[in-house]
Tab-separated table of C-alpha atoms in Angstrom:
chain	number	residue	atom	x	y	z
A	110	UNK	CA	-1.760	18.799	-8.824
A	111	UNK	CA	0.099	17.540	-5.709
A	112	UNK	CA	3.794	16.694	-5.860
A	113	UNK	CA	4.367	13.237	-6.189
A	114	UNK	CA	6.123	11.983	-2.687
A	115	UNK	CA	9.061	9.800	-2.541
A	116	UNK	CA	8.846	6.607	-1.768
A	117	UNK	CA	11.126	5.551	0.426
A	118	UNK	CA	-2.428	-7.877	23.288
A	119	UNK	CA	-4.788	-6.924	23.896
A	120	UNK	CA	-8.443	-7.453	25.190
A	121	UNK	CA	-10.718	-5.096	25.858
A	122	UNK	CA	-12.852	-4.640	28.898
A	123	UNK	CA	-16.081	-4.239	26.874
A	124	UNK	CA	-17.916	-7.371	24.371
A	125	UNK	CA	-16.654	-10.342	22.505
A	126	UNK	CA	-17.634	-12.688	20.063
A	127	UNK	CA	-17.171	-14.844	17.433
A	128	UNK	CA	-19.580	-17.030	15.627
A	129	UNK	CA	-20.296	-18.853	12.886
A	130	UNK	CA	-18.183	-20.441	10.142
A	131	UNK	CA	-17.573	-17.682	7.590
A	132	UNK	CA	-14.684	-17.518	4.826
A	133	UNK	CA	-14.747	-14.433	2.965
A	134	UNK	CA	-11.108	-13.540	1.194
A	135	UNK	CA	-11.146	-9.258	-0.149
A	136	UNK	CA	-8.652	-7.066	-0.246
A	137	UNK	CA	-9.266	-3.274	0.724
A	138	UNK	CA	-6.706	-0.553	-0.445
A	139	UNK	CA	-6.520	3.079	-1.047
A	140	UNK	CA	-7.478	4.219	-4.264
A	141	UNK	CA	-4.004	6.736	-4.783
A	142	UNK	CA	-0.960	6.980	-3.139
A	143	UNK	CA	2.595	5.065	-3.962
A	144	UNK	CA	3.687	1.639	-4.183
A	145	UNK	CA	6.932	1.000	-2.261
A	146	UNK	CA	9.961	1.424	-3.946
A	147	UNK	CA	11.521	-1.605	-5.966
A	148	UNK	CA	15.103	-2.142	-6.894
A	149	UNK	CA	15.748	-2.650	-10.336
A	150	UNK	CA	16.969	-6.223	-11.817
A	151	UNK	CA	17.984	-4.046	-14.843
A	152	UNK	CA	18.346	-0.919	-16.248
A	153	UNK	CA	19.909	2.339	-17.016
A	154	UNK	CA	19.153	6.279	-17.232
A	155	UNK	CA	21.055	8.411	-20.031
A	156	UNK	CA	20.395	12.266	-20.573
A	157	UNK	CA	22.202	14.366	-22.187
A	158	UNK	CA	21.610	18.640	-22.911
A	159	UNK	CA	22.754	21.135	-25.274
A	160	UNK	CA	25.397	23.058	-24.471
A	161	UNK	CA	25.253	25.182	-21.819
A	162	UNK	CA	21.574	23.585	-20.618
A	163	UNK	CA	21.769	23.718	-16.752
A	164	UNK	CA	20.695	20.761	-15.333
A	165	UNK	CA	22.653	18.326	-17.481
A	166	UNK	CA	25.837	21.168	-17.939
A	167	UNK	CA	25.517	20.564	-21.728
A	168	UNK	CA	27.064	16.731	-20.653
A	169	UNK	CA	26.131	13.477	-21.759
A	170	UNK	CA	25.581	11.133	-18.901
A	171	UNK	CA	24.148	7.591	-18.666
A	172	UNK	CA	24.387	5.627	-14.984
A	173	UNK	CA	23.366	1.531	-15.157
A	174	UNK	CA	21.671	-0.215	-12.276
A	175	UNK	CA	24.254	-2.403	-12.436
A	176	UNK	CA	27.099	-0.236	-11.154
A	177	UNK	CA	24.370	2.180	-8.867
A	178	UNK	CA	24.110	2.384	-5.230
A	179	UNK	CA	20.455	2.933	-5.801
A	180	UNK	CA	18.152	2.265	-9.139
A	181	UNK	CA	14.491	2.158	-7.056
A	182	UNK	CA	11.672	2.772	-9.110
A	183	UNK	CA	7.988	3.136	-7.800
A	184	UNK	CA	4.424	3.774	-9.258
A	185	UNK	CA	1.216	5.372	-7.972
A	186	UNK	CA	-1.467	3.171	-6.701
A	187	UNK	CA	-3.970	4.033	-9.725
A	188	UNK	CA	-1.361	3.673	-11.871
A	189	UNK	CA	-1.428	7.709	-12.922
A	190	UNK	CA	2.364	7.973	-12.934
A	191	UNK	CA	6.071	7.000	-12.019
A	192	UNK	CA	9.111	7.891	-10.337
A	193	UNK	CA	13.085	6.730	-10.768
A	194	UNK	CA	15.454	7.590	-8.082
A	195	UNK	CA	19.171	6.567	-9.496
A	196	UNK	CA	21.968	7.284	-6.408
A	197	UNK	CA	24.992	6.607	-8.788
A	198	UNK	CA	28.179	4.872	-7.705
A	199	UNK	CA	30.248	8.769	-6.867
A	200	UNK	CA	26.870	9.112	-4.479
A	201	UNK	CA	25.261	11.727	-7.344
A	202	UNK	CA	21.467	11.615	-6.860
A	203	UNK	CA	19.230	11.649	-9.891
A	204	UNK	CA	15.295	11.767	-9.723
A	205	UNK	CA	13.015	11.180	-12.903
A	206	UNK	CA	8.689	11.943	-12.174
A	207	UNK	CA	6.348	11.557	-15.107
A	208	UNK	CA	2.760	11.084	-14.262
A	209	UNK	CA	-0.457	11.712	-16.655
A	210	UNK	CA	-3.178	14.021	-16.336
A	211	UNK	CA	-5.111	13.513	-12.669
A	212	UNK	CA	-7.230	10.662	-13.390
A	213	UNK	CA	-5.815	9.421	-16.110
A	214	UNK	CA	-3.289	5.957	-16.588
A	215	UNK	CA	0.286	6.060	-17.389
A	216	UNK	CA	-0.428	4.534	-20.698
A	217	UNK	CA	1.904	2.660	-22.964
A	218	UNK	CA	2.532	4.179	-26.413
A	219	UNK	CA	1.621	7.532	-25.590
A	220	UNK	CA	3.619	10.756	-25.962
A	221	UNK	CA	2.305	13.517	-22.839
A	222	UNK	CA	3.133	17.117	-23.896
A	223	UNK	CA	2.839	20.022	-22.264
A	224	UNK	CA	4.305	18.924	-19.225
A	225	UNK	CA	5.192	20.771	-15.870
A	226	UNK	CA	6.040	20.612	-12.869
A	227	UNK	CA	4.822	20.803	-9.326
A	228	UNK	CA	3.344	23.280	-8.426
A	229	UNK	CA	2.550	25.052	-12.175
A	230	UNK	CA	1.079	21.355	-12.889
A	231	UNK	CA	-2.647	21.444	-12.867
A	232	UNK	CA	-4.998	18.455	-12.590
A	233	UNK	CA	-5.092	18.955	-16.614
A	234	UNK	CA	-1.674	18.822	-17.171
A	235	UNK	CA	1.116	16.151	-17.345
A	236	UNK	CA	4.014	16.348	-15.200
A	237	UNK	CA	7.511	15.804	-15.911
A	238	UNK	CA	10.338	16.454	-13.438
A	239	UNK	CA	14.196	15.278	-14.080
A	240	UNK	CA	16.612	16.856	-11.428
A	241	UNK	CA	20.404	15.767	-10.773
A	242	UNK	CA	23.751	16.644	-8.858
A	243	UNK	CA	21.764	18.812	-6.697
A	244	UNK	CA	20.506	20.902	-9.948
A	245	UNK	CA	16.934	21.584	-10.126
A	246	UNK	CA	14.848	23.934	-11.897
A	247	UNK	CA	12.068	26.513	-10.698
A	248	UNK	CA	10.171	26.025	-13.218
A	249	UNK	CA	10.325	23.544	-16.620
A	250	UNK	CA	8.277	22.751	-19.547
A	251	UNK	CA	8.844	19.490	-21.747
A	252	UNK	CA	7.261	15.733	-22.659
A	253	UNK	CA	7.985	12.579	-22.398
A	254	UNK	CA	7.211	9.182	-24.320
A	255	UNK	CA	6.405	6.318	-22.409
A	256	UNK	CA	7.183	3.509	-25.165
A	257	UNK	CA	5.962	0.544	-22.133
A	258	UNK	CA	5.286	0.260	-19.084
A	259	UNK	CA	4.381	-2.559	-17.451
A	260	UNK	CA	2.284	-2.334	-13.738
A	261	UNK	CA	1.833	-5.150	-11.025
A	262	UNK	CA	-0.397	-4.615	-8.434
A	263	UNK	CA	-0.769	-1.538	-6.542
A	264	UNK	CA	1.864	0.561	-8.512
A	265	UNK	CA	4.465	-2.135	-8.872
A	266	UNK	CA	6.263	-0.985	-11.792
A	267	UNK	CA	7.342	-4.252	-13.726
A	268	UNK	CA	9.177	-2.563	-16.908
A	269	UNK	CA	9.561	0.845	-18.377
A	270	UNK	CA	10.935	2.191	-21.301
A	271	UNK	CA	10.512	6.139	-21.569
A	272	UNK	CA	12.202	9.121	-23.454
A	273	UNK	CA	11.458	12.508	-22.194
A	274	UNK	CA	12.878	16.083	-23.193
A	275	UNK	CA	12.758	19.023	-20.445
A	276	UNK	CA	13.143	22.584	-20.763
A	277	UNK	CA	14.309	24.722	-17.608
A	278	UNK	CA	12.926	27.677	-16.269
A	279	UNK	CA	12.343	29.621	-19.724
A	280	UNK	CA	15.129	28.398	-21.559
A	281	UNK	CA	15.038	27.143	-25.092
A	282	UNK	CA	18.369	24.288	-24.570
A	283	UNK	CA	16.814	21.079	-24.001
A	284	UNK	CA	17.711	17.949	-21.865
A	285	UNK	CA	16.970	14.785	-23.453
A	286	UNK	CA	17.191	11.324	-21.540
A	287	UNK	CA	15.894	7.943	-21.838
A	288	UNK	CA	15.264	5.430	-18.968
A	289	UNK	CA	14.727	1.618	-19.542
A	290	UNK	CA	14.041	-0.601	-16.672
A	291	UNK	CA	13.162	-4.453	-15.471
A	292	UNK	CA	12.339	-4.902	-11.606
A	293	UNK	CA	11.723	-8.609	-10.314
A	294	UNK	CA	8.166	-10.515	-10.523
A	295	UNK	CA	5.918	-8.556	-8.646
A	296	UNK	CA	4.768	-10.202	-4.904
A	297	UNK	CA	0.978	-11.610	-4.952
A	298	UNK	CA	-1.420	-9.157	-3.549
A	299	UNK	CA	-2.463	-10.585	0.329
A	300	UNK	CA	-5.267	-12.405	0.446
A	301	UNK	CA	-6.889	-13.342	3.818
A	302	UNK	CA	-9.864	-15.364	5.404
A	303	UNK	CA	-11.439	-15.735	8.295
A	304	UNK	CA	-13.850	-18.250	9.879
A	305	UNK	CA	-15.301	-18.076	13.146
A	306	UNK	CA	-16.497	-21.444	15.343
A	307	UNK	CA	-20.618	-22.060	15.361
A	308	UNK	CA	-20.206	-22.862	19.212
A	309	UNK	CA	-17.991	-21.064	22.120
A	310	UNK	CA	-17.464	-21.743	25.405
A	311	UNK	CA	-18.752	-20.402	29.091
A	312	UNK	CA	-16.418	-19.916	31.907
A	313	UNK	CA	-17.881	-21.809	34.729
A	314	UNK	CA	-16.641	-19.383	37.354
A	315	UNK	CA	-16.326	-15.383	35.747
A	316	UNK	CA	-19.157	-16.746	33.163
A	317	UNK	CA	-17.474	-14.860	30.178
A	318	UNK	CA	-16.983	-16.752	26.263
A	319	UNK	CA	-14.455	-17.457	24.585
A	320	UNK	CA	-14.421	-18.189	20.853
A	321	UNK	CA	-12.415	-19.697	18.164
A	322	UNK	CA	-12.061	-20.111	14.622
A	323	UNK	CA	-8.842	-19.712	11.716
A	324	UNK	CA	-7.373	-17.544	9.839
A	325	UNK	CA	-6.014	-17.768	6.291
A	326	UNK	CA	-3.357	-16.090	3.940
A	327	UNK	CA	-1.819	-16.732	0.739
A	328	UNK	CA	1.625	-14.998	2.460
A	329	UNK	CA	3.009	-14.433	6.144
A	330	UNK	CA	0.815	-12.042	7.596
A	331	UNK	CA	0.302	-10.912	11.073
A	332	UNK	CA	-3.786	-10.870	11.692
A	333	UNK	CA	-5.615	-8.035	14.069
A	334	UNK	CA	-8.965	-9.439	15.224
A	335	UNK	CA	-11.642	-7.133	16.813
A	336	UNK	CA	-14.863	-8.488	17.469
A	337	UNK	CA	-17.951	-8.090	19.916
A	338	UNK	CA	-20.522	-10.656	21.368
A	339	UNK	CA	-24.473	-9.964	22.574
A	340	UNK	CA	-26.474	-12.369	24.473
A	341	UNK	CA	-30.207	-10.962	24.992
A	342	UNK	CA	-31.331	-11.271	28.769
A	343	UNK	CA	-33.206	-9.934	31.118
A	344	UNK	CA	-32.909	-7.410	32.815
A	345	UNK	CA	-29.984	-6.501	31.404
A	346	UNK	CA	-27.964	-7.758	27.780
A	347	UNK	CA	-24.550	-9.565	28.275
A	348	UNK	CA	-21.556	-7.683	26.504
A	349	UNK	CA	-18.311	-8.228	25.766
A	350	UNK	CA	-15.574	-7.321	23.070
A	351	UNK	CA	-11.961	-7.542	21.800
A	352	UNK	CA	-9.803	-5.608	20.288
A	353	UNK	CA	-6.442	-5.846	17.950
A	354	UNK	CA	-5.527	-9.235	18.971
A	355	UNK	CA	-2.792	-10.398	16.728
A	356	UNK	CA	-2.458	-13.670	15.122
A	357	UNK	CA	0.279	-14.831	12.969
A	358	UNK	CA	-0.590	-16.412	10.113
A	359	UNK	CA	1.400	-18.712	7.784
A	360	UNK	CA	0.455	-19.829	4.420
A	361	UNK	CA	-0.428	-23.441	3.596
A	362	UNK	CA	-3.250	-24.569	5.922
A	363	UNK	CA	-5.724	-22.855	8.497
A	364	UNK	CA	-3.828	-21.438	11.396
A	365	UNK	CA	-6.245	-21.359	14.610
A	366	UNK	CA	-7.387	-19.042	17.119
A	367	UNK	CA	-8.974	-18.676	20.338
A	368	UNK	CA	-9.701	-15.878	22.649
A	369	UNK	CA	-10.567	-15.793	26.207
A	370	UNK	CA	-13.124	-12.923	26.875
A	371	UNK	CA	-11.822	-11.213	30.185
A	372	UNK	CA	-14.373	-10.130	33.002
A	373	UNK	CA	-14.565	-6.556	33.973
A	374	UNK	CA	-16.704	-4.647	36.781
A	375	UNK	CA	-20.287	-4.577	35.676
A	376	UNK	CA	-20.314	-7.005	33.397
A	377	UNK	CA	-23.211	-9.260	33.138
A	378	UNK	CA	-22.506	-13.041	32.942
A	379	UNK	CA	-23.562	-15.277	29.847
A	380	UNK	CA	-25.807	-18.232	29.872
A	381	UNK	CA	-26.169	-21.208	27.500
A	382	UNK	CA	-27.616	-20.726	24.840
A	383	UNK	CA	-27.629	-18.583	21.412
A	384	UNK	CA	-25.555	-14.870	20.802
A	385	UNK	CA	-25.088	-12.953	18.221
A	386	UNK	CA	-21.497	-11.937	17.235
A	387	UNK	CA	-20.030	-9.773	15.137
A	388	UNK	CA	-15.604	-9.926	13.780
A	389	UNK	CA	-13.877	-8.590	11.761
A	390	UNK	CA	-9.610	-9.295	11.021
A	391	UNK	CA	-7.350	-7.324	8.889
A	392	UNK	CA	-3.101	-7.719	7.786
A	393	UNK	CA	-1.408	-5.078	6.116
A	394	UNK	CA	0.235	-6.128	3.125
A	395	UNK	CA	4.008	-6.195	4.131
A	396	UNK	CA	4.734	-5.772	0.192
A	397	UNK	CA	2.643	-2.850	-0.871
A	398	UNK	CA	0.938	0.197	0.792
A	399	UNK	CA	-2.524	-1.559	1.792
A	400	UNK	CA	-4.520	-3.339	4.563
A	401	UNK	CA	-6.257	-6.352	3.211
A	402	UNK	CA	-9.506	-6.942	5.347
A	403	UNK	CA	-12.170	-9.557	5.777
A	404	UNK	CA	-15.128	-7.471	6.571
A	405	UNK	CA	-17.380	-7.256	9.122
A	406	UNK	CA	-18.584	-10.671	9.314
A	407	UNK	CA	-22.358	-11.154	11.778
A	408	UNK	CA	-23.580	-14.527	12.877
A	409	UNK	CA	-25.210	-16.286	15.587
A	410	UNK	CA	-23.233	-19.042	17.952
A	411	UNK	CA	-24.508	-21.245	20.394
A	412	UNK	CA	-22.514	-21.244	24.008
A	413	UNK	CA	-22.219	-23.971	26.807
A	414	UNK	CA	-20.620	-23.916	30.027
A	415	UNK	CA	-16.899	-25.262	29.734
């Protein structure tokens, strides 16, 4: 099993196009991976050892998000596991991983023994980490509890409330903590359309398109449009293409676009008349690890001279 990381204009020269009125709203995002890091609204981590265990130095300590400099907590994508990274108010740094078996979802209720950690975790096995004040083991065996847990999307942890007891390399004094945690509402997920004019416009004089249509978001998002445009002739097929032109889009109402195909040497002028186009836009999603995208989106336009 991998370690779990920490969370913490232009066109181009070539073809263009845009076509047809299309909406389509999907969202595309990677299957693992981490959600970014969320602060907690409320919480606390307590742990405590038995005397002379080395990570905890037989202590009982218990650090509130209230009075932190840091209580961030994040999730994986596919909702296999968790992290807690607590930076208490004298600066000590505290970090808390429990994730399930590879494939399997953090699940509420459920007790996960036999737990390692990285690298003696297999794909099999759960995996529980808990090092502080610069003390970490080489190796550890325990469990945890995870009583709830609550997920948005991508990983946003919502709630948790989890016990967990860890043994350090080979010896039999345990560490015992609990963590219990509320973050904010989680963000929506970004959602994003595109549509694409039926008709575009010839350049009288370098005889090259341009093409319009909107964009749409249910959040501030800044748009990358790439898109190419065909127009059959003889002898020789008129090209042209775009790439990563950015659009800033608001929510609330359509926000338009247009783009001015640029000539280049070689490049065969368009007529009036039908050509097939092909666009596609994506945004990342400023509040979680993943590019929402439209698709690629094929039509046919009709074009007069402007």
């Amino acid at each position: 099993m991998t370690r779990p990381l920490d969370l913490r204009p232009g066109l181009s020269r070539f073809a263009t196009v845009l076509g047809a009125a299309l909406l389509l709203l999907l969202t595309f995002g990677p299957l693992t991976g981490r959600a970014n890091a969320v602060t907690a609204q409320t919480g606390s981590l307590s742990f405590s050892g038995d005397p002379g265990e080395y990570i905890s130095g037989g202590q009982a300590t218990t650090y509130d998000a209230g009075s932190a400099q840091l209580f961030d907590v994040s999730g994986a994508n596919d909702h296999n596991g968790v992290d807690v990274t607590v930076i208490a108010a004298d600066g000590t740094r505290s970090s808390l991983f429990m994730f399930a078996p590879k494939g399997q979802t953090l699940t509420s209720g459920t007790t996960y023994t036999g737990a390692l950690r990285w690298p003696y975790a297999t794909a099999q096995d759960p995996q529980l980490e808990f090092d502080t004040a610069n003390r970490q083991c080489d190796s550890s065996t325990g469990s945890f509890t995870i009583s709830s847990v609550v997920f948005g999307p991508y990983g946003y942890v919502s709630a948790l409330d989890a016990s967990f007891e860890q043994y350090c390399n080979g010896s039999p004094l345990a560490l015992r903590g609990e963590v219990h945690l509320t973050t904010p509402p989680p963000p929506p997920a970004l959602e994003i359309g595109l549509t694409v004019d039926p008709t575009g416009t010839i350049d009288a004089h370098d005889k090259q398109p341009t093409v319009r249509g909107t964009v749409t978001c249910n959040k501030p998002a800044q748009f990358s449009l790439n898109g190419s445009i065909n127009q059959d002739q003889k002898p020789q097929p008129a090209v042209n293409s775009f790439e990563d032109v950015v659009v800033a889009c608001t929510p609330g109402a359509p926000v338009p676009w247009a783009i001015a195909l640029t000539d280049y040497p070689a490049a065969v002028g368009f007529r009036p008349g039908s050509a097939g186009i092909s666009v596609t836009g994506t945004a990342p999603d400023g509040d979680y690890p993943v590019t929402a995208g439209t698709g690629e989106q094929t039509a046919t336009i009709g074009l007069s001279v402007s």
